[in-house]
XYZ file of C-alpha atoms in Angstrom:
483
model
C -10.753 2.591 34.474
C -11.622 -1.070 34.562
C -9.102 -3.408 35.283
C -9.058 -7.271 34.833
C -10.158 -9.474 37.716
C -8.111 -12.695 38.380
C -10.646 -14.873 37.137
C -11.337 -12.694 33.804
C -7.675 -12.753 33.311
C -7.248 -16.566 33.860
C -10.209 -17.048 31.417
C -8.585 -14.756 28.943
C -5.104 -16.429 29.240
C -6.620 -19.826 28.577
C -8.552 -18.508 25.866
C -5.293 -17.195 24.106
C -3.415 -20.299 24.995
C -6.137 -22.560 23.245
C -6.362 -20.483 20.367
C -2.444 -20.479 19.920
C -2.329 -24.433 20.336
C -5.133 -24.747 17.557
C -3.235 -22.172 15.085
C 0.138 -24.196 15.900
C -1.225 -27.745 15.106
C -4.096 -26.970 12.917
C -3.426 -24.032 10.862
C -5.621 -25.220 7.974
C -8.932 -25.294 9.785
C -11.799 -23.456 8.038
C -13.272 -22.217 10.834
C -10.130 -20.256 11.389
C -10.623 -18.381 8.615
C -12.194 -14.587 9.369
C -14.427 -14.874 6.187
C -16.658 -17.581 7.568
C -16.385 -16.353 11.186
C -19.579 -15.570 12.798
C -19.858 -11.646 13.185
C -21.552 -11.747 16.613
C -19.080 -14.302 18.001
C -16.099 -12.234 16.551
C -17.471 -9.074 17.985
C -18.089 -10.653 21.622
C -14.623 -12.412 21.634
C -12.653 -9.526 20.158
C -14.479 -7.100 22.835
C -13.287 -9.486 25.607
C -9.793 -9.481 24.549
C -9.489 -5.714 23.761
C -10.936 -5.035 27.338
C -9.354 -7.716 29.279
C -6.150 -8.865 27.753
C -4.371 -5.882 26.123
C -3.598 -4.559 29.736
C -2.366 -7.727 30.744
C 0.495 -8.444 28.064
C 0.933 -5.130 26.192
C 4.547 -5.739 25.291
C 3.292 -8.540 22.856
C 0.960 -6.366 20.959
C 2.930 -3.074 21.127
C 6.367 -3.895 20.301
C 8.607 -1.314 18.612
C 8.349 -0.656 14.817
C 10.496 -3.330 12.981
C 11.219 -5.323 16.162
C 10.557 -8.499 14.290
C 13.695 -7.956 12.111
C 15.779 -7.158 14.997
C 15.284 -10.663 16.208
C 17.141 -11.899 13.183
C 21.082 -12.120 12.590
C 22.013 -9.266 10.343
C 23.700 -5.961 10.159
C 22.404 -2.932 11.033
C 22.379 -1.720 7.496
C 20.692 -4.800 6.281
C 17.899 -4.365 8.791
C 17.045 -0.604 7.764
C 17.094 -1.741 3.944
C 14.788 -4.385 4.543
C 12.733 -2.462 7.035
C 12.133 0.312 4.296
C 10.527 -2.258 2.147
C 8.460 -4.184 4.773
C 7.194 -1.616 7.072
C 4.547 0.790 5.820
C 5.880 4.540 4.777
C 4.892 7.366 7.682
C 3.251 10.595 7.009
C 4.059 13.836 8.675
C 0.662 14.507 10.607
C 1.172 18.465 10.957
C 0.966 21.235 8.497
C 1.446 24.954 8.413
C -1.241 26.411 10.645
C -1.638 29.087 7.748
C -2.887 26.838 5.410
C -6.330 25.686 4.578
C -6.708 22.192 3.036
C -9.260 22.291 0.314
C -9.227 18.800 -1.218
C -7.152 15.554 -1.204
C -6.606 12.974 -3.931
C -4.797 10.087 -2.563
C -3.407 6.812 -4.435
C -1.999 4.133 -2.295
C -0.531 0.759 -2.861
C -2.014 -2.216 -0.916
C -0.537 -3.273 2.125
C 1.877 -6.540 3.062
C 0.792 -9.530 1.118
C 1.497 -12.945 0.549
C 4.196 -13.646 -2.299
C 2.833 -13.823 -5.967
C 4.456 -17.480 -6.330
C 2.541 -20.148 -4.240
C 5.103 -21.446 -1.496
C 4.733 -25.078 -0.720
C 5.354 -24.767 3.146
C 3.854 -21.424 3.586
C 1.931 -22.583 6.481
C 4.966 -22.118 8.668
C 5.172 -18.405 7.332
C 1.797 -17.239 9.562
C 0.403 -14.166 9.160
C -2.093 -13.928 11.971
C -2.771 -10.642 13.674
C -0.527 -11.426 16.858
C 2.192 -11.006 14.738
C 1.434 -7.451 13.601
C 2.559 -6.330 17.025
C 0.590 -3.082 17.184
C -2.897 -1.369 17.517
C -4.746 -4.264 18.814
C -7.808 -2.254 19.595
C -8.115 -0.551 16.368
C -7.409 -3.730 14.426
C -10.314 -5.473 16.021
C -12.383 -2.440 15.682
C -11.689 -2.715 11.999
C -12.903 -6.365 11.842
C -15.814 -5.532 13.718
C -16.713 -2.325 11.233
C -15.644 -4.188 7.927
C -17.787 -7.503 8.871
C -20.811 -5.129 9.611
C -20.192 -3.688 6.186
C -20.696 -6.737 4.626
C -24.267 -6.579 4.541
C -24.491 -2.797 3.706
C -21.552 -2.291 1.319
C -22.286 -2.601 -2.206
C -19.592 -3.257 -4.806
C -19.561 -4.551 -8.353
C -17.532 -7.752 -7.072
C -18.061 -10.343 -4.334
C -14.904 -9.625 -2.451
C -14.544 -10.523 1.205
C -14.318 -7.331 3.362
C -11.370 -8.838 5.631
C -8.557 -11.106 4.749
C -7.807 -14.301 6.495
C -5.937 -14.922 9.576
C -3.789 -18.201 8.872
C -1.046 -18.330 6.628
C 0.460 -15.915 4.111
C -1.785 -16.803 1.270
C -0.583 -16.399 -2.718
C -1.301 -12.535 -3.333
C -3.672 -11.961 -0.236
C -3.222 -9.196 2.267
C -2.230 -10.227 5.699
C -3.127 -8.734 8.958
C 0.293 -6.736 8.974
C -1.221 -4.892 5.584
C -4.466 -4.247 7.126
C -2.436 -2.281 10.081
C -0.430 -0.685 7.399
C -3.354 1.219 6.018
C -5.140 1.435 9.734
C -2.016 3.522 10.357
C -1.737 5.565 7.283
C -5.655 6.320 7.366
C -5.146 7.506 11.119
C -2.138 9.738 10.018
C -4.122 11.153 7.145
C -7.093 12.112 9.733
C -4.629 13.832 12.003
C -3.035 15.881 9.077
C -6.719 16.961 8.127
C -6.492 18.757 11.615
C -9.188 20.701 13.063
C -11.766 20.215 10.288
C -11.224 16.348 10.022
C -14.752 15.906 11.084
C -15.742 17.262 7.881
C -13.972 14.544 5.976
C -16.117 11.547 7.017
C -16.589 8.654 5.058
C -19.614 10.224 3.665
C -17.555 12.707 1.791
C -14.705 9.980 0.417
C -15.020 8.609 -2.940
C -13.189 5.467 -3.308
C -11.901 3.375 -6.061
C -10.419 0.223 -6.243
C -8.740 -2.250 -8.504
C -10.060 -5.554 -9.236
C -8.138 -7.501 -6.464
C -9.207 -8.343 -2.883
C -6.032 -6.942 -1.516
C -6.414 -3.612 -2.656
C -10.030 -3.667 -1.691
C -9.397 -4.638 1.955
C -6.722 -2.076 2.055
C -9.171 0.524 1.087
C -11.474 -0.574 3.731
C -8.749 -0.488 6.434
C -7.380 2.778 5.137
C -11.168 4.337 5.593
C -11.615 2.824 9.065
C -8.167 4.670 10.108
C -9.511 7.850 8.455
C -12.758 7.724 10.409
C -12.415 5.094 13.336
C -15.604 6.216 14.927
C -17.886 4.629 12.717
C -19.013 1.087 13.543
C -19.828 0.198 9.824
C -18.056 0.970 6.567
C -21.170 1.670 4.389
C -19.380 3.632 1.504
C -19.609 1.920 -1.941
C -16.497 1.307 -3.482
C -16.089 1.645 -7.288
C -14.200 -1.522 -8.578
C -12.227 -0.872 -11.863
C -12.810 -3.658 -14.447
C -10.365 -6.532 -14.469
C -6.968 -5.792 -15.808
C -7.296 -1.966 -15.424
C -4.644 -1.130 -12.661
C -4.365 2.521 -13.659
C -8.272 3.315 -13.584
C -8.109 4.442 -17.333
C -11.532 3.567 -18.002
C -12.611 6.456 -16.009
C -10.752 8.782 -18.125
C -11.184 6.917 -21.336
C -7.676 6.346 -22.083
C -7.401 2.674 -22.280
C -7.435 2.398 -26.142
C -3.836 3.495 -27.082
C -2.847 0.384 -28.895
C 1.004 1.234 -28.633
C 0.857 0.708 -24.905
C 1.467 -3.084 -25.365
C 4.326 -2.514 -27.698
C 5.831 -0.024 -25.328
C 5.127 -2.226 -22.608
C 6.998 -5.126 -24.403
C 9.999 -2.657 -25.056
C 10.360 -1.937 -21.531
C 10.414 -5.634 -20.443
C 12.996 -6.230 -23.256
C 15.194 -3.419 -21.914
C 14.869 -4.576 -18.372
C 15.883 -8.159 -19.489
C 18.916 -6.927 -21.267
C 20.263 -4.594 -18.692
C 19.815 -7.299 -15.987
C 21.790 -9.826 -18.359
C 24.750 -7.624 -18.930
C 26.012 -8.379 -15.434
C 26.989 -12.138 -15.257
C 27.427 -11.620 -11.664
C 23.801 -10.534 -10.823
C 22.466 -13.395 -13.242
C 24.494 -15.708 -11.141
C 23.213 -14.393 -7.652
C 19.709 -14.733 -8.728
C 20.150 -18.224 -10.390
C 21.967 -19.376 -7.286
C 18.847 -18.202 -5.130
C 16.371 -19.685 -7.545
C 18.113 -22.996 -6.920
C 17.437 -22.817 -3.414
C 13.880 -21.549 -3.309
C 12.807 -23.520 -6.175
C 12.149 -26.594 -4.248
C 9.948 -24.682 -1.944
C 7.505 -23.238 -4.973
C 4.461 -24.916 -6.176
C 5.475 -24.249 -9.594
C 8.827 -23.039 -11.632
C 9.266 -19.431 -11.869
C 11.659 -17.179 -14.401
C 15.094 -16.164 -13.423
C 14.018 -12.664 -12.933
C 15.298 -10.575 -10.002
C 11.784 -9.482 -8.960
C 10.560 -12.932 -8.841
C 13.115 -13.792 -6.196
C 12.561 -10.525 -4.379
C 8.986 -11.368 -4.196
C 9.326 -14.684 -3.035
C 12.016 -14.024 -0.258
C 10.365 -10.846 0.873
C 7.506 -12.912 2.360
C 9.975 -14.807 4.420
C 11.831 -11.581 5.510
C 8.701 -9.364 6.259
C 7.436 -11.823 8.517
C 10.710 -12.876 10.540
C 10.932 -16.217 9.352
C 14.002 -18.518 8.664
C 14.827 -18.117 4.783
C 14.551 -21.175 2.536
C 17.107 -23.756 2.450
C 17.739 -26.691 -0.124
C 20.084 -29.642 0.770
C 21.985 -27.753 3.532
C 22.238 -24.398 1.990
C 20.071 -21.592 3.170
C 19.452 -18.090 1.543
C 20.818 -15.444 3.898
C 19.208 -12.071 4.815
C 22.049 -10.136 3.379
C 21.468 -12.078 0.015
C 18.073 -10.728 -0.141
C 19.592 -7.247 0.335
C 21.799 -7.609 -2.691
C 19.212 -8.639 -4.685
C 17.230 -5.152 -3.557
C 20.177 -3.392 -4.295
C 20.374 -4.962 -7.663
C 16.901 -3.962 -8.494
C 17.531 -0.342 -7.482
C 20.716 -0.027 -9.554
C 18.630 -1.238 -12.388
C 15.956 1.165 -11.810
C 18.515 3.748 -11.977
C 19.287 2.741 -15.419
C 15.957 2.486 -16.659
C 15.162 5.853 -15.543
C 17.372 7.472 -18.335
C 15.777 5.491 -20.994
C 13.161 7.678 -23.013
C 11.201 4.433 -23.356
C 10.615 3.913 -19.955
C 9.454 7.479 -19.413
C 7.030 6.959 -22.549
C 5.852 3.696 -21.000
C 5.076 5.475 -17.772
C 3.216 8.330 -19.490
C 0.885 5.987 -21.492
C -0.183 4.306 -17.993
C -0.583 7.445 -15.993
C -1.863 10.046 -18.083
C -5.511 8.948 -17.395
C -5.528 8.981 -13.831
C -3.536 12.090 -13.547
C -6.048 13.853 -15.607
C -8.892 12.324 -13.436
C -6.743 13.780 -10.395
C -6.514 17.190 -11.872
C -10.142 17.305 -12.698
C -11.315 16.386 -9.212
C -9.075 19.233 -8.049
C -10.063 21.655 -10.319
C -13.685 21.243 -9.456
C -12.950 22.160 -5.919
C -10.689 25.163 -6.713
C -13.570 26.377 -8.769
C -15.376 26.705 -5.695
C -17.902 23.912 -6.372
C -17.137 22.057 -2.985
C -20.999 22.273 -2.153
C -21.913 20.831 -5.402
C -19.370 18.256 -5.655
C -18.257 17.276 -2.139
C -17.377 13.751 -3.222
C -14.579 15.183 -5.121
C -13.028 16.659 -1.919
C -10.989 13.512 -0.795
C -10.819 10.669 -3.541
C -9.073 7.412 -2.640
C -7.495 5.143 -5.244
C -6.655 1.625 -3.866
C -3.940 0.035 -6.361
C -0.522 -1.430 -6.841
C 3.213 -0.689 -7.101
C 2.653 -0.891 -11.028
C 0.169 2.066 -10.604
C 2.156 4.429 -8.105
C 5.375 4.142 -10.199
C 4.024 5.303 -13.642
C 2.394 8.283 -11.881
C 5.440 9.469 -10.174
C 7.680 8.855 -13.172
C 5.550 10.721 -15.348
C 5.770 13.808 -12.836
C 9.570 13.407 -13.319
C 10.304 11.726 -10.358
C 13.160 8.516 -10.860
C 11.682 5.458 -11.590
C 11.425 2.403 -9.304
C 10.901 -1.320 -9.973
C 10.359 -2.177 -6.488
C 8.548 0.087 -3.780
C 7.560 -0.350 -0.019
C 4.187 -1.914 0.722
C 1.536 0.811 1.667
C 3.404 3.379 -0.497
C 1.340 6.334 -1.457
C 0.929 9.365 -3.397
C -1.000 12.409 -1.873
C -1.907 15.375 -3.846
C -3.103 18.295 -1.554
C -5.009 21.369 -2.921
C -4.900 24.377 -0.456
C -4.950 28.033 0.411
C -2.819 30.308 2.424
C -4.126 32.860 4.833
C -3.406 36.550 3.507
C -2.703 35.371 0.011
C -5.363 36.767 -1.868
C -7.252 33.396 -2.525
C -4.705 31.663 -4.537
C -4.662 27.770 -4.495
C -1.811 25.684 -4.569
C -0.820 22.209 -4.754
C 1.648 19.968 -2.737
C 2.774 16.460 -3.827
C 3.595 14.160 -0.957
C 5.276 10.619 -1.909
C 5.768 8.296 1.067
C 5.847 11.140 3.508
C 8.114 13.440 1.792
C 7.342 16.642 0.079
C 8.387 16.190 -3.452
C 6.506 18.863 -4.976
C 9.750 20.625 -6.083
C 10.967 17.588 -7.770
C 8.069 17.331 -10.034
C 8.297 18.799 -13.477
C 5.721 21.488 -13.209
C 6.792 22.623 -10.029
C 10.574 22.475 -10.178
C 12.555 25.576 -8.958
C 10.587 26.336 -5.851
C 12.649 28.094 -3.394
C 12.274 29.341 0.233
C 11.071 32.750 -0.865
C 8.547 31.066 -3.271
C 7.643 27.861 -1.433
C 4.581 27.294 -3.015
C 3.295 25.711 -6.388
C 0.220 27.501 -8.049
C -2.252 24.746 -9.051
C -2.811 26.317 -12.327
C 0.522 25.604 -13.547
C 0.340 22.029 -12.565
C -3.120 21.641 -14.234
C -1.574 23.347 -17.432
C 1.444 20.671 -17.399
C -1.161 17.837 -17.267
C -3.561 19.413 -19.635
C -1.145 20.388 -22.222
C 2.267 19.265 -21.756
C 1.754 15.495 -20.344
C -1.364 15.302 -22.803
C 0.856 15.944 -25.817
C 3.387 13.356 -24.760
C 0.667 10.982 -24.288
C -0.776 11.403 -27.689
C 2.691 11.445 -29.275
C 3.398 8.275 -27.589
C 0.248 6.650 -28.971
C 0.904 7.567 -32.403
C 4.399 6.240 -32.366
């Protein structure tokens, strides 16, 4: 094991001090953006940091999960509420040893990002790596691999492979978001178990929506899945602009009713929100404070207020103030509770389910067809369908889960995921089963096709799930299109 010599430590600490001072007093310098950093310089500097400095100051990099929130003044209940939305969900890395995993289809939401509404003084809400507090070696290795991939990976869009390191830029992935998907990819690799080497990047098919944050999240996930590689040479299929549900793959984008039902959903959401004057008053008051911090005015919608304030909370920053009045963290939790209650009411409305089915049917059909190809024994002919990753948004994950029968949600955590596992059980005659995991929880028994699973019959036959998608959900989709 190599240890730092005094001279190496001194040089390293001086380097960190100088870099910190430059970030603090000159956050906008263009050379601080990793998009334009020299790859060779990044590699040598990162190697020096990883090999020499991590052992010197490990407590800074390896802080406990959610430590940034614990430094703030809030109740324990508020802390856990905010942690749920800021930190990425975890995946159980163990499986029943009697099971053989045959295929995986995975849908992820991008990781932590800057708010969708530009904040004037966002420069003080810094999002550099040293606020991510974990996995420094993996993080730097990802930057090596992603930067190397810049010359080897071909996509239909000229996206940067890595996010910038200074500021929480509008709608852009942060280093915290990168680490969330490095961790998720690593957990998936552990869950694959003994045969994980057969699930290398060469057997993974990747799709992303037309946004840098989803593209970069996919790269981070893949590096977590296969960290041994020094590059990420996979081609990522980029969906056309505006296609957040990958409907072009299933040719289900042409339903003209979608816009009408989408407008109906927005109308119902607004009506339910305005039925509670105290809720409107809460968001109006908060909007009056945060409005002075925004580049442009935004509508009085709880989702807009939530999006702006979450950027402050998730990075442990002081909430915005105006004329001596500051937003409190508890008020942000009140907005979250408002959205959660509104979600429950919307879940009971038929129009909301129709809206989700119109969005999700095509993607669920694609997922099912990919799994069917493996279930038919075509693994050697179609290895690319064994593991498919779809990197997208909350507006992708929510319709999929709602179409399957789970409660509708207006907001979900960053790095949320849905995992479809196709597996067999030893001594069970070759039957093939399906498991649905949402944010680390096995929700198979809560889905419409697999409802009623018991301890005596704990497995959902894949054929039942496929029949539901091909028949029941297809009929609902077609009926909604004709409405």
